[in-house]
Short mmCIF file of C-alpha atoms in Angstrom, two decimals:
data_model
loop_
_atom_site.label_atom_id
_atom_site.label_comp_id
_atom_site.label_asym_id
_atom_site.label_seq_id
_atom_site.Cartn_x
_atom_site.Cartn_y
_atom_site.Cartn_z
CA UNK A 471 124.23 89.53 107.75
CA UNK A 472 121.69 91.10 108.05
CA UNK A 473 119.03 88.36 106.63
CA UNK A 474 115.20 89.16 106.53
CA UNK A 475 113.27 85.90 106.80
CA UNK A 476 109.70 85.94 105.81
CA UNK A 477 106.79 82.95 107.05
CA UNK A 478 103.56 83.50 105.83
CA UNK A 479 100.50 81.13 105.98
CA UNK A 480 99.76 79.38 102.59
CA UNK A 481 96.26 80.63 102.70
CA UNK A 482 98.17 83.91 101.21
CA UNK A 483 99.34 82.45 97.90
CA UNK A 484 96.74 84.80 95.43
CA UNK A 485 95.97 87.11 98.00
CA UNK A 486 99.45 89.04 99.02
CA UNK A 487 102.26 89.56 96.43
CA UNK A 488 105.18 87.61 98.53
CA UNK A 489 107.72 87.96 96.04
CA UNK A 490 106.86 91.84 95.73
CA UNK A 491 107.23 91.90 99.24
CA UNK A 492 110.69 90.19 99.12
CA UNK A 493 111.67 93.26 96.84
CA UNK A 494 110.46 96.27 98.86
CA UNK A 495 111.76 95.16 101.99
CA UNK A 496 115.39 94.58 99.98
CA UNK A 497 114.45 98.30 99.26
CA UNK A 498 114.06 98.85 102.16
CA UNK A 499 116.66 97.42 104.38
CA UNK A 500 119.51 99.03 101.87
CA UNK A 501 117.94 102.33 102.28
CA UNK A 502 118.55 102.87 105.92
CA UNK A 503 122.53 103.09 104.64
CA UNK A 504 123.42 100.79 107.45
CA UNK A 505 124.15 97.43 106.08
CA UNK A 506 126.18 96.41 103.39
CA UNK A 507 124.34 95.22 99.63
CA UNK A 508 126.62 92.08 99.45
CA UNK A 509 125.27 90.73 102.75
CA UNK A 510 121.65 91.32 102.93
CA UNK A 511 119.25 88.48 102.08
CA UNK A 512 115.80 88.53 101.85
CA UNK A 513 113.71 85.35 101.46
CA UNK A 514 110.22 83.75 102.01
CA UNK A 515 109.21 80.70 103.61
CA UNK A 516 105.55 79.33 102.89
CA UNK A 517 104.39 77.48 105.98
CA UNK A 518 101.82 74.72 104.48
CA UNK A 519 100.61 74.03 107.63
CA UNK A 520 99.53 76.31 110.73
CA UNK A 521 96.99 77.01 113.46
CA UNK A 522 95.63 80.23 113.89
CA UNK A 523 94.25 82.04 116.57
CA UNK A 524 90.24 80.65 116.44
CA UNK A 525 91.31 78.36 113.69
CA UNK A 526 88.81 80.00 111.01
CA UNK A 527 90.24 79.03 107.62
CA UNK A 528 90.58 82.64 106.30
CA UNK A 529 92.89 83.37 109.74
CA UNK A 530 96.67 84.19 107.95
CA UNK A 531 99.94 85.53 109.16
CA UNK A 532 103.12 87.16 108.00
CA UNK A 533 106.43 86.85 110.61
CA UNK A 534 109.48 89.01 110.01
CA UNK A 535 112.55 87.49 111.55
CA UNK A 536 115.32 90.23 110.81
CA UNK A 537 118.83 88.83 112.01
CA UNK A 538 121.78 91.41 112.20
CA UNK A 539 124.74 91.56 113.43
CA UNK A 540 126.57 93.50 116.34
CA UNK A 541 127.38 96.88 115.74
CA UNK A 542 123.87 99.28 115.47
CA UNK A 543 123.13 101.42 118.01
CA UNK A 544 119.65 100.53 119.57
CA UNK A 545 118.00 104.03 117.82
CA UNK A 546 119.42 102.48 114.41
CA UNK A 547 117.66 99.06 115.26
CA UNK A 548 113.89 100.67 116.25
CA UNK A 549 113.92 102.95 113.11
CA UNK A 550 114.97 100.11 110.92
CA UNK A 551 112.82 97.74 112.15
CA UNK A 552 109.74 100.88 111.99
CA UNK A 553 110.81 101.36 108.42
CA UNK A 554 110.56 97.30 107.72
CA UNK A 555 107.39 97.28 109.72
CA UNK A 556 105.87 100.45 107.30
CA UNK A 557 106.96 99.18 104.04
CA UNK A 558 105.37 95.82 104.42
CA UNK A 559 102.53 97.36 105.92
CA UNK A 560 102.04 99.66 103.07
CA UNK A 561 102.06 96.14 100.53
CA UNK A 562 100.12 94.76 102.66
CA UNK A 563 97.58 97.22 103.39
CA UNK A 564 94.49 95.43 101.81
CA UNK A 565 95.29 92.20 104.34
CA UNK A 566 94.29 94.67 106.48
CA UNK A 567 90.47 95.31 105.70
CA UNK A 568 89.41 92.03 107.23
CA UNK A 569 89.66 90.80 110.92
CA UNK A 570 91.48 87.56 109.70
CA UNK A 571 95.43 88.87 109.35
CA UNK A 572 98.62 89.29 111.77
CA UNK A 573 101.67 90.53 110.59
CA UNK A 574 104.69 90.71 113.08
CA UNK A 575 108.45 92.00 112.95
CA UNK A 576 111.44 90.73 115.46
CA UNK A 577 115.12 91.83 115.13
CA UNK A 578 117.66 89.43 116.66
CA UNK A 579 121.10 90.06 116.70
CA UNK A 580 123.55 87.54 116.35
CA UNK A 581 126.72 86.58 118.19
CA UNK A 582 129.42 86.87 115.85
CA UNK A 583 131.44 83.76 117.87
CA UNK A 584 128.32 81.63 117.14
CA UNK A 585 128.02 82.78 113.51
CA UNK A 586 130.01 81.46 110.26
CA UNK A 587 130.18 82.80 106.84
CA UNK A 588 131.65 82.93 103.78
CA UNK A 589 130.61 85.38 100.75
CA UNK A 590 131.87 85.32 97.96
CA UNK A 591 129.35 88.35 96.65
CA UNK A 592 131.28 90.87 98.90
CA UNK A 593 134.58 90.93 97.10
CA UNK A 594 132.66 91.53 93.77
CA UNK A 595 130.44 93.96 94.43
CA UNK A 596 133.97 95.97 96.37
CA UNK A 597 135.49 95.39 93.37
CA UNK A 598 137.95 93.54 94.98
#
């Protein structure tokens, strides 16, 4: 952990830079110094079919879904998730100029007995 899962509304493909997105919020997340680079993900999902709001056609959306796990102090979690919120705001800016987009952030934080992994990536990049 900590994974940053990206939906967005299809209607974006050639109208938002998705995979630039990807990148600055990778940026992003490592900057804050609080997570590890061997265990933070960052990945897009297109959703191919939604309903939005009044339903006009140009209606699109963008859903953050940060998942961490215990151990940040609740001040560490807001200014992260401000700092996620800014940066895609800031690539996202011209979305912005029409009534038609929504972009949203949520940090969950996961219960370590409920949660399984196994990385490989973490002994390499410890240079273990």
């Amino acid at each position: 952990m900590p994974h940053l899962a990206i939906e967005y509304s299809a209607n974006l493909e050639g109208r938002a830079d998705i995979g630039a997105l990807c990148e600055r919020l990778l940026k992003t997340v490592l900057d804050t110094g609080l997570f590890e680079v061997g265990a933070v993900r960052v990945r897009a999902f297109r959703a191919d079919h939604y309903a939005i709001a009044d339903k006009l056609p140009e209606n699109a959306f963008i859903d953050l879904n940060f998942r961490i796990g215990k151990g940040r102090t609740d001040e560490e979690k807001k200014r992260t998730g401000e700092a996620i919120f800014a940066a895609a705001i800031d690539v996202l800016g011209a979305l912005f100029e029409t009534p038609h987009f929504a972009l949203s952030l949520e940090i969950r934080e996961i219960n370590a007995e409920l949660s399984w992994k196994k990385n490989a990536i973490h002994p390499r990049l410890r240079g273990k």
